[in-house]
């Protein structure tokens, strides 16, 4: 990853963003020497209610569920597509991330998950296929330091530019904070510690695919033109929290005023105008596109990003995003990571052609 000393950006179409929320694996992963200390689960709600979420795309058999193109997929929304203004010239944006220029983009009709893939839904895929995630094969993944006991934090390897991340042995989707943690009480939370490759494997098995970046932004905007957030331009209208991001002083104090320190249930907040949940905050979401920052201002139809590259696009921000460092919970904000990378704040949702 190319970075400035301040964790900023390197200009150019091949440069990757200064990614405060999801450090890359740096290519093939090497062993991380961290003690196998039991880790307690930190994800407790503060005030927001937990909603019941019905599983979508239930996997009844292997190798894949039957997908009927003529029926409405469970848990998905059909969007008619059309033209919209993609990108932003927002003064609070990151031009080096390739957020601009604002350009007219047209997308064809498609189906999209109303919310991110849950632990429950991902477990059905694992049980049916025996898929082993890359975090499990590598033997470790990145966990936010604030979720770990002091002994494990002290012994963990940390990326120099993002020291709030710890490489933890045994951290993966079933054990988000490493040995001793579980997702038993988080069935309706988004699955995390999944790489782009894992997400693609899930999507293919489900008869689906990952969204293009253009599809993702069209859906996330919910019909609003150039609004900063999925619900408008004000972060907390009438004092109401509309997304799961960091409050307080990053990365040392999270007041959890929005109700959650870590992940929230996938439908914890009101949906946008199209019915999509949590397209701002909670977890980053993988997109199909290779990363690039050189966008044409000419109108385009169903763009798919650069033909090649070393990283894939992620959208939406996460529970770690804060205005002081990673103001990337805006609809037009974007970042990237290598396709083998996984962290405790990175998930995905799927789409299907209509």
XYZ file of N, CA, C and O in Angstrom, residues 54-58 67-68 71-79 110-115 117 121 202-203 206-211 215 274-277 349-354:
172
model
N -34.995 -11.943 9.445
C -35.199 -13.267 8.885
C -34.066 -13.602 7.939
O -33.576 -12.731 7.225
N -33.596 -14.859 7.930
C -32.489 -15.230 7.047
C -32.902 -15.132 5.594
O -34.018 -15.463 5.216
N -31.956 -14.652 4.768
C -32.218 -14.559 3.345
C -31.366 -15.573 2.607
O -30.295 -15.960 3.058
N -31.826 -16.000 1.457
C -31.099 -16.941 0.612
C -30.718 -18.195 1.380
O -29.572 -18.612 1.396
N -31.640 -18.804 2.058
C -31.333 -19.990 2.840
C -30.769 -21.084 1.949
O -31.279 -21.361 0.873
N -31.825 -20.749 -8.302
C -32.229 -19.358 -8.469
C -33.178 -19.263 -9.642
O -32.830 -19.593 -10.771
N -34.386 -18.856 -9.391
C -35.411 -18.706 -10.412
C -35.461 -17.250 -10.842
O -35.816 -16.375 -10.054
N -38.710 -15.139 -10.149
C -39.280 -14.896 -8.828
C -38.458 -13.869 -8.070
O -37.285 -13.646 -8.365
N -39.086 -13.271 -7.081
C -38.395 -12.285 -6.255
C -37.486 -13.006 -5.268
O -37.956 -13.819 -4.482
N -36.186 -12.760 -5.305
C -35.279 -13.420 -4.365
C -35.575 -12.981 -2.933
O -35.854 -11.811 -2.673
N -35.521 -13.914 -2.004
C -35.800 -13.615 -0.607
C -34.782 -12.606 -0.078
O -33.578 -12.759 -0.263
N -35.282 -11.563 0.572
C -34.403 -10.580 1.189
C -33.799 -9.573 0.238
O -32.967 -8.767 0.652
N -34.214 -9.590 -1.046
C -33.643 -8.666 -2.023
C -34.697 -7.672 -2.502
O -35.907 -7.931 -2.433
N -34.230 -6.539 -2.979
C -35.083 -5.481 -3.502
C -34.796 -5.298 -4.978
O -33.641 -5.301 -5.397
N -35.848 -5.113 -5.772
C -35.635 -4.856 -7.198
C -35.578 -3.358 -7.433
O -36.496 -2.613 -7.075
N -34.489 -2.916 -8.043
C -34.331 -1.509 -8.388
C -34.443 -1.355 -9.893
O -33.857 -2.136 -10.657
N -31.668 -4.115 -11.467
C -31.004 -5.205 -10.759
C -31.675 -5.421 -9.413
O -32.402 -4.568 -8.909
N -31.437 -6.596 -8.841
C -31.858 -6.924 -7.478
C -30.674 -6.717 -6.556
O -29.525 -6.977 -6.937
N -30.934 -6.270 -5.320
C -29.860 -6.074 -4.354
C -30.347 -6.480 -2.964
O -31.530 -6.300 -2.621
N -29.446 -7.043 -2.176
C -29.777 -7.383 -0.797
C -30.211 -6.141 -0.037
O -29.559 -5.088 -0.127
N -31.278 -6.267 0.720
C -31.726 -5.147 1.540
C -30.704 -4.803 2.609
O -30.612 -3.656 3.043
N -29.928 -5.791 3.019
C -28.899 -5.536 4.026
C -27.708 -6.453 3.796
O -27.753 -7.367 2.953
N -24.868 -9.344 4.215
C -24.967 -10.767 4.526
C -24.688 -10.967 6.013
O -23.702 -10.462 6.555
N -26.701 -16.230 7.671
C -26.744 -16.578 6.244
C -25.412 -17.141 5.766
O -25.367 -18.106 4.990
N -19.137 -16.974 -1.939
C -20.511 -16.998 -1.414
C -21.499 -16.600 -2.500
O -22.534 -17.240 -2.690
N -21.192 -15.501 -3.204
C -22.113 -14.992 -4.218
C -22.324 -16.008 -5.340
O -23.459 -16.249 -5.768
N -24.499 -18.793 -4.300
C -25.882 -18.339 -4.127
C -26.555 -17.977 -5.437
O -27.730 -17.601 -5.442
N -25.828 -18.059 -6.557
C -26.394 -17.643 -7.825
C -26.474 -16.145 -7.966
O -27.295 -15.623 -8.729
N -25.621 -15.440 -7.232
C -25.615 -13.983 -7.208
C -24.236 -13.475 -7.604
O -23.411 -14.224 -8.115
N -23.975 -12.200 -7.370
C -22.664 -11.609 -7.618
C -22.488 -10.412 -6.713
O -23.452 -9.969 -6.064
N -21.284 -9.878 -6.662
C -21.057 -8.641 -5.933
C -21.498 -7.462 -6.793
O -21.425 -7.521 -8.025
N -21.954 -6.375 -6.182
C -22.384 -5.222 -6.968
C -21.204 -4.499 -7.600
O -20.105 -4.472 -7.040
N -23.528 0.329 -9.264
C -24.771 -0.211 -8.711
C -24.863 0.081 -7.217
O -25.928 0.447 -6.708
N -34.774 3.573 -0.970
C -34.994 2.352 -1.743
C -35.224 1.129 -0.856
O -35.462 0.036 -1.357
N -35.105 1.306 0.469
C -35.311 0.187 1.377
C -34.051 -0.528 1.798
O -34.125 -1.600 2.411
N -32.867 0.049 1.529
C -31.598 -0.566 1.903
C -31.180 -0.120 3.295
O -31.299 1.059 3.654
N -30.670 -1.063 4.067
C -30.214 -0.794 5.420
C -28.694 -0.670 5.480
O -27.962 -1.389 4.798
N -22.638 -7.298 0.618
C -23.992 -7.670 0.226
C -23.942 -8.053 -1.246
O -22.969 -7.756 -1.946
N -24.985 -8.711 -1.740
C -24.981 -9.245 -3.106
C -26.056 -8.606 -3.973
O -26.988 -7.983 -3.485
N -25.897 -8.804 -5.278
C -26.881 -8.346 -6.252
C -27.153 -9.480 -7.248
O -26.458 -10.485 -7.272
N -28.180 -9.244 -8.078
C -28.511 -10.171 -9.138
C -29.125 -9.388 -10.283
O -29.856 -8.416 -10.060
N -28.824 -9.759 -11.511
C -29.423 -9.080 -12.658
C -30.922 -9.255 -12.643
O -31.444 -10.331 -12.292
N -31.644 -8.210 -13.024
C -33.098 -8.276 -13.056
C -33.590 -8.771 -14.407
O -32.905 -8.657 -15.404
